[in-house]
Structure formats: structure tokens, C-alpha cells
Coordinates of C-alpha atoms and ligand atoms in Angstrom, one line a residue:
X460 CA 0.0 -0.1 0.0
X461 CA 2.8 2.4 1.0
X462 CA 4.9 1.4 -2.0
X463 CA 1.9 2.0 -4.3
X464 CA 1.4 5.4 -2.8
X465 CA 5.1 6.2 -3.4
X466 CA 4.9 5.0 -7.0
X467 CA 1.9 7.2 -7.5
X468 CA 3.6 10.3 -6.2
X469 CA 6.7 9.5 -8.3
X470 CA 4.8 9.3 -11.5
X471 CA 2.6 12.2 -10.8
X472 CA 5.4 14.3 -9.9
X473 CA 7.2 13.3 -13.2
X474 CA 4.0 14.2 -15.1
X475 CA 3.6 17.5 -13.5
X476 CA 7.2 18.5 -14.0
X477 CA 6.9 18.1 -17.8
X478 CA 3.5 19.6 -17.9
X479 CA 4.4 22.7 -15.9
X480 CA 8.0 23.0 -17.2
X481 CA 9.3 22.6 -13.7
X482 CA 12.6 21.3 -12.3
X483 CA 13.3 19.9 -8.9
X484 CA 16.8 20.9 -7.3
X485 CA 17.7 18.8 -4.4
X486 CA 20.4 19.2 -1.8
X487 CA 22.6 16.3 -0.9
X488 CA 21.1 16.1 2.5
X489 CA 17.6 15.2 1.2
X490 CA 16.3 11.6 1.5
X491 CA 17.2 9.1 -1.1
X492 CA 13.7 9.1 -2.7
X493 CA 13.9 12.7 -3.2
X494 CA 17.5 12.8 -4.5
X495 CA 16.4 10.1 -7.0
X496 CA 13.5 12.1 -8.4
X497 CA 15.4 15.4 -8.6
X498 CA 16.6 16.8 -12.0
X499 CA 19.7 18.1 -10.2
X500 CA 21.3 17.2 -7.0
X501 CA 24.1 19.2 -5.4
X502 CA 25.5 21.3 -2.6
X503 CA 24.8 25.1 -2.0
X504 CA 27.2 26.3 -4.7
X505 CA 26.1 23.9 -7.4
X506 CA 22.5 24.5 -6.7
X507 CA 22.8 28.2 -7.0
X508 CA 24.6 27.9 -10.2
X509 CA 21.9 25.6 -11.5
X510 CA 19.1 27.9 -10.3
X511 CA 20.8 30.8 -12.2
X512 CA 21.0 28.9 -15.5
X513 CA 18.1 26.7 -16.5
X514 CA 15.1 27.0 -18.9
X515 CA 12.4 25.9 -16.5
X516 CA 9.5 28.3 -15.5
X517 CA 9.2 26.7 -12.0
X518 CA 11.9 25.6 -9.6
X519 CA 10.8 23.4 -6.8
X520 CA 13.5 23.5 -4.3
X521 CA 13.9 20.3 -2.1
X522 CA 16.2 21.8 0.6
X523 CA 15.8 24.4 3.3
X524 CA 14.4 27.9 3.1
X525 CA 17.5 29.9 2.7
X526 CA 18.5 27.9 -0.2
X527 CA 15.1 28.4 -2.0
X528 CA 15.6 32.1 -1.3
X529 CA 19.0 32.0 -2.9
X530 CA 17.4 30.4 -6.0
X531 CA 14.7 33.0 -6.0
X532 CA 17.4 35.7 -5.7
X533 CA 19.3 34.3 -8.7
X534 CA 16.2 33.6 -10.9
X535 CA 13.7 36.3 -9.8
X536 CA 11.6 35.8 -12.9
X537 CA 10.8 32.3 -12.0
X538 CA 8.4 30.9 -9.6
X539 CA 10.3 29.2 -6.8
X540 CA 8.4 26.7 -4.6
X541 CA 9.4 25.0 -1.4
X542 CA 7.3 22.1 -0.2
X543 CA 7.5 23.2 3.5
X544 CA 8.1 26.7 4.9
X545 CA 9.3 25.4 8.3
X546 CA 12.6 24.2 6.7
X547 CA 14.8 26.5 8.9
X548 CA 18.4 26.0 9.6
X549 CA 20.0 26.3 13.0
X550 CA 22.9 28.1 11.6
X551 CA 21.0 30.6 9.5
X552 CA 18.6 31.2 12.5
X553 CA 21.4 32.0 14.9
X554 CA 22.1 35.2 12.9
X555 CA 19.3 37.7 13.4
X556 CA 19.3 40.9 11.2
X557 CA 19.3 43.4 14.2
X558 CA 22.1 41.5 16.0
X559 CA 24.0 41.3 12.7
X560 CA 23.7 45.0 12.1
X561 CA 25.1 45.7 15.6
X562 CA 28.0 43.3 14.9
X563 CA 28.8 45.3 11.8
X564 CA 28.4 48.6 13.5
X565 CA 30.8 47.5 16.3
X566 CA 33.4 46.3 13.8
X567 CA 33.7 49.2 11.3
X568 CA 36.0 49.0 8.2
X569 CA 35.7 45.2 7.7
X570 CA 34.6 43.4 4.6
X571 CA 31.5 41.3 5.4
X572 CA 31.7 37.8 4.1
X573 CA 28.7 35.7 4.8
X574 CA 28.2 32.1 4.3
X575 CA 25.3 31.2 2.0
X576 CA 23.6 29.5 5.0
X577 CA 22.0 32.9 6.0
X578 CA 18.6 34.5 5.5
X579 CA 18.0 36.9 2.7
X580 CA 18.1 39.9 5.3
X581 CA 21.7 38.9 6.3
X582 CA 22.9 38.4 2.6
X583 CA 21.5 42.0 1.9
X584 CA 23.8 43.3 4.7
X585 CA 26.9 41.4 3.3
X586 CA 29.6 42.5 0.8
X587 CA 30.2 39.0 -0.5
X588 CA 28.7 35.6 0.0
X589 CA 30.7 32.3 0.1
X590 CA 29.8 28.6 0.3
X591 CA 31.9 25.9 2.0
X592 CA 33.1 24.9 -1.5
X593 CA 34.6 28.3 -2.2
X594 CA 35.1 30.2 1.3
X595 CA 38.9 29.9 1.2
X596 CA 39.2 31.2 -2.4
X597 CA 36.6 33.9 -1.8
X598 CA 38.6 35.3 1.1
X599 CA 41.8 34.9 -0.7
X600 CA 40.4 36.8 -3.6
X601 CA 40.1 40.0 -1.4
X602 CA 43.0 42.3 -1.4
X603 CA 45.8 41.4 1.0
X604 CA 45.3 43.3 4.3
X605 CA 41.6 43.7 4.0
X606 CA 40.1 43.0 7.3
X607 CA 37.0 40.6 7.4
X608 CA 33.8 39.9 9.3
X609 CA 32.7 36.2 8.7
X610 CA 29.3 35.0 9.5
X611 CA 27.5 32.9 10.8
X612 CA 29.5 29.6 11.2
X613 CA 32.3 29.9 13.7
X614 CA 33.9 26.6 12.8
X615 CA 34.0 27.4 9.1
X616 CA 35.2 30.9 9.9
X617 CA 38.1 29.6 12.1
X618 CA 38.9 27.1 9.4
X619 CA 39.1 29.8 6.7
X620 CA 41.1 32.1 9.1
X621 CA 43.7 29.3 9.6
X622 CA 43.9 28.5 5.8
X623 CA 44.2 32.0 4.7
X624 CA 46.1 33.7 7.5
X625 CA 43.7 36.8 7.2
X626 CA 42.4 39.0 9.9
X627 CA 39.0 37.6 10.4
X628 CA 36.5 38.2 13.2
X629 CA 34.0 35.4 13.3
X630 CA 30.2 35.4 14.3
X631 CA 29.5 32.7 16.9
X632 CA 27.0 30.5 15.1
X633 CA 27.0 26.7 14.6
X634 CA 25.1 24.0 12.8
X635 CA 23.3 21.6 15.1
X636 CA 24.4 18.7 12.9
X637 CA 28.0 19.4 12.4
X638 CA 28.6 20.7 15.9
X639 CA 27.4 17.3 17.3
X640 CA 30.0 14.7 16.1
X641 CA 31.7 12.7 18.7
X642 CA 35.5 12.7 18.6
X643 CA 35.7 9.7 20.8
X644 CA 33.1 7.8 18.8
X645 CA 35.0 8.7 15.5
X646 CA 38.3 7.5 16.9
X647 CA 36.9 4.2 18.1
X648 CA 35.4 3.6 14.5
X649 CA 38.8 4.3 13.1
X650 CA 40.4 1.8 15.3
X651 CA 37.7 -0.7 14.6
X652 CA 38.0 -0.2 10.8
X653 CA 41.8 -0.4 10.0
X654 CA 42.7 1.6 6.8
X655 CA 39.6 3.8 7.1
X656 CA 39.8 7.6 6.5
X657 CA 38.0 10.2 8.4
X658 CA 36.5 12.8 6.1
X659 CA 35.2 15.9 7.6
X660 CA 33.2 19.0 6.8
X661 CA 34.7 22.3 7.8
X662 CA 31.4 23.2 9.9
X663 CA 32.7 20.5 12.3
X664 CA 34.4 21.4 15.6
X665 CA 38.3 21.9 15.7
X666 CA 39.0 18.6 17.5
X667 CA 37.1 16.6 14.8
X668 CA 38.8 18.6 12.0
X669 CA 42.2 17.8 13.6
X670 CA 41.8 14.1 13.1
X671 CA 40.6 14.4 9.6
X672 CA 42.3 12.7 6.7
X673 CA 40.5 15.1 4.5
X674 CA 38.5 18.4 5.0
X675 CA 36.1 19.6 2.4
X676 CA 32.5 20.8 1.5
X677 CA 29.9 18.2 1.0
X678 CA 30.6 18.2 -2.7
X679 CA 34.4 18.0 -1.8
X680 CA 33.8 14.9 0.4
X681 CA 31.9 13.2 -2.5
X682 CA 34.7 14.0 -4.8
X683 CA 37.3 12.8 -2.4
X684 CA 35.6 9.3 -2.1
X685 CA 35.3 9.1 -5.8
X686 CA 38.9 9.8 -6.6
X687 CA 40.6 8.2 -3.4
X688 CA 42.0 4.8 -3.6
X689 CA 40.7 3.9 -0.1
X690 CA 37.9 1.6 0.6
X691 CA 36.3 2.7 4.0
X692 CA 35.3 6.3 5.1
X693 CA 34.1 7.6 8.3
X694 CA 31.8 10.6 7.2
X695 CA 31.5 13.7 9.4
X696 CA 28.8 15.5 7.7
X697 CA 25.0 15.1 7.2
X698 CA 24.5 11.4 6.4
X699 CA 22.4 12.1 3.3
X700 CA 25.4 12.5 1.1
X701 CA 26.3 8.8 1.5
X702 CA 23.5 8.0 -1.0
X703 CA 25.5 9.6 -3.8
X704 CA 28.8 8.2 -2.5
X705 CA 27.3 4.7 -2.7
X706 CA 25.9 5.4 -6.2
X707 CA 29.4 6.4 -7.3
X708 CA 31.3 3.6 -5.6
X709 CA 29.1 0.9 -4.3
X710 CA 31.8 -1.3 -3.3
X711 CA 33.3 1.1 -0.8
X712 CA 32.2 1.2 2.9
X713 CA 30.8 4.4 4.3
X714 CA 30.2 5.0 8.0
X715 CA 28.2 8.0 9.3
X716 CA 30.2 9.7 12.2
X717 CA 28.2 9.3 15.3
X718 CA 26.9 12.2 17.3
X719 CA 27.8 12.9 20.9
X720 CA 24.3 11.9 22.0
X721 CA 23.9 8.3 20.8
X722 CA 20.3 8.3 21.4
X723 CA 19.5 11.0 18.9
X724 CA 19.6 11.0 15.0
X725 CA 21.8 14.1 15.2
X726 CA 23.9 13.2 12.0
X727 CA 20.7 14.0 10.1
X728 CA 19.3 17.5 9.6
X729 CA 15.7 17.5 10.9
X730 CA 15.0 20.6 8.8
X731 CA 16.2 18.9 5.6
X732 CA 14.2 15.9 6.4
X733 CA 10.9 17.9 6.7
X734 CA 10.6 17.5 2.9
X735 CA 8.8 14.4 1.7
X736 CA 7.6 13.1 -1.6
X737 CA 4.0 13.8 -0.6
X738 CA 4.9 17.4 0.3
X739 CA 6.6 17.7 -3.1
X740 CA 3.6 16.2 -4.9
X741 CA 1.2 18.7 -3.1
X742 CA 3.5 21.7 -3.7
X743 CA 3.9 21.0 -7.4
X744 CA 0.2 20.5 -7.8
X745 CA -0.9 23.6 -6.0
X746 CA 2.2 25.7 -6.8
X747 CA 2.4 26.7 -3.2
X748 CA 4.1 27.7 -0.9
X749 CA 6.0 30.1 -3.2
X750 CA 9.1 32.1 -2.1
X751 CA 8.4 35.8 -2.5
X752 CA 10.9 38.4 -1.7
X753 CA 10.4 42.2 -1.7
X754 CA 12.0 43.8 -4.6
X755 CA 14.6 46.0 -2.9
X756 CA 15.7 43.2 -0.4
X757 CA 16.2 41.0 -3.4
X758 CA 18.3 43.4 -5.3
X759 CA 20.4 44.1 -2.2
X760 CA 20.9 40.3 -1.6
X761 CA 21.6 39.7 -5.2
X762 CA 24.7 41.9 -5.4
X763 CA 26.9 39.9 -3.0
X764 CA 25.8 36.6 -4.3
X765 CA 26.6 37.7 -7.9
X766 CA 30.0 38.9 -6.7
X767 CA 30.6 35.4 -5.4
X768 CA 29.5 33.8 -8.6
X769 CA 31.6 36.1 -10.6
X770 CA 34.7 35.2 -8.6
X771 CA 33.8 31.4 -8.6
X772 CA 33.5 31.4 -12.4
X773 CA 37.3 31.9 -12.6
X774 CA 38.2 29.6 -9.8
X775 CA 39.2 26.0 -9.8
X776 CA 37.2 25.3 -6.7
X777 CA 39.2 23.5 -4.2
X778 CA 36.8 21.2 -2.4
Ligands
SF4_1250 S1 22.8 20.7 8.2 FE1 23.1 22.5 9.5 S2 23.7 24.1 8.2 FE2 22.8 22.5 6.8 S3 20.6 23.0 6.8 FE3 20.7 21.8 8.5 S4 21.0 23.0 10.3 FE4 21.5 24.3 8.6

């Protein structure tokens, strides 16, 4: 019965996509069934690039709200839908516009570099946006000696500071998934799986980054497992990416890094997992909820994103 329902949703979604000239963009942290029905699966940078360059009239965004907002900012003429408006983000929500304005006021003369994991209001207050795929290169592209404010992820900010040696003041925000990985449990897994490699997202805390064999964005970690000669990986990022890793190299072993609290499913983002096939079906059918952004706010948020995309075009992104 359940299977039948899923089959019906999948075929109806496919039919409506064609009839309405719609595409589904899905983040790597979506569930497997959603990744499999998407026209394009990627991380924040790749999804932004795809949103900016496609022929569809409707973009249905299977991800969290700030990502759908980014798609709308980059494709304002398109209808951008999100199946659930409650798809927040603990990181984006840690940075409120009024507090952020104060942070900028208290630190005058610094270039504001914001991670894409921010609301449209924070983007509009920023000079340039970055993703975890290009954060180091974006900061390095700024003139030597330029002082920087980085928001909102303190772990990524500290990682970028160390990699670039720049003068960076970091906002104190974290992601509830990446902050929660247990160093002890990771090291135990490494011992139990000789030859395994620990691969880590830069949003993780310093002690976890310190034991990493490789640090990279979600796309970077996927690329690493594709090219690396190893056969077993302990993955310290949201577990949804393992679906793509398995598709690329089914014979390798992928172990999600466990969270500090072993009773919770904290290596999964509960916001990302709010999206379901049923919600996608209903959203595409009703063309609601739609992402709408006031014109001036959209224009202000577009500038720093376009600046990032312009720089990213010329970069060989180091994952
Ligand atoms: S994984 Fe973390 S940063 Fe990504 S959407 Fe979820 S809460 Fe936000």
C-alpha cells in the first residue's frame, strides 16, 4: 500500500514536472527517494549555479528555506516553490538581522563575508557571499590586508582564518548537525576499521577537524571518495550524502560519524528531512508555498551573491 502510494507520487511528480515546465533541485542532505526524483542534486554552490542557469519556469527546491531564497534571488523571474516553509536552519537562524547590524556597526571598516547559510536579510547586509566549497578562495580573492567579518558559522570561519592567515572576526553560530559529532566515537570507529579515512566538513568543531584525513565541503567529500584509492570512510557531515557516495562507488564502505548523544539521530538535519515526496507532490500541484521576496531586499541580496558567482567562475574550486 505504502509502496503503491510512493509509486503514484513519483509518476505524478514526473508528469507535472513536464506539464508545468518545472525542475526539482535537491540538496545532498535530502532523503534518497527525493534525490532520485530530482533533476539536479548538489551542494549550495552547485544548486545556486543551476538555479541561475536553467530553462524551467518553475523551480521546486527540495532543501531548506535559505537555499530556496537563494534560488529566487538568482532567478527572480521564475516561480520558486518550497514544499515546507518550516525548513529553517539552526545556523541561519543563529544570525538575526538586528544583532548582525550591531556586529557590523561594532566592527567598522571590515568586509562582510557571509556564508550562503544565511537568511535573505543577512545576505542583503553582506559584501560578498561564500559557500563551504569556495570560502577559502573567496577570502583569498580579497586584497591582501583587507580585514574581514565572517558569519555565521564559527567553525567554518576559524577554518578559513587558519587556511588564509587573514584578519577575520567570526560570528558565533553553529550548525546543530556538524557541531554534534563525537570525537571519541569517531576515533573508536577508526580503530575498529583499520585503513579507514576520516573525512570531515569544515563546519565541524576543531577537535574533529584535527583528526581528519581530508576536510572539504559536501561536494568535496563526495569528490574525494570518488577519486581516493581507499575503501572505507568515516563521514563527518550530514548522512544524506552517503547515498551519492554509494551510487558512485557501491563497493566502498561508508560509515556516518556518530553524534555525541547516541540516542538522537543528530547526524541528520531535521530541517532537511521535513521535505517528503508527498509534500513535493502537493506543492507542485498547488504551486504553493511560493518564495516571495520584496524587490529592494532581493536586489540588495543579489549583489553579494553575484559577486561570489563572478569570482567562482574563474576559480578552480578546491573542495
Ligand atoms: S545541516 Fe546544519 S547548516 Fe545545513 S541546513 Fe541543516 S542545520 Fe542548516
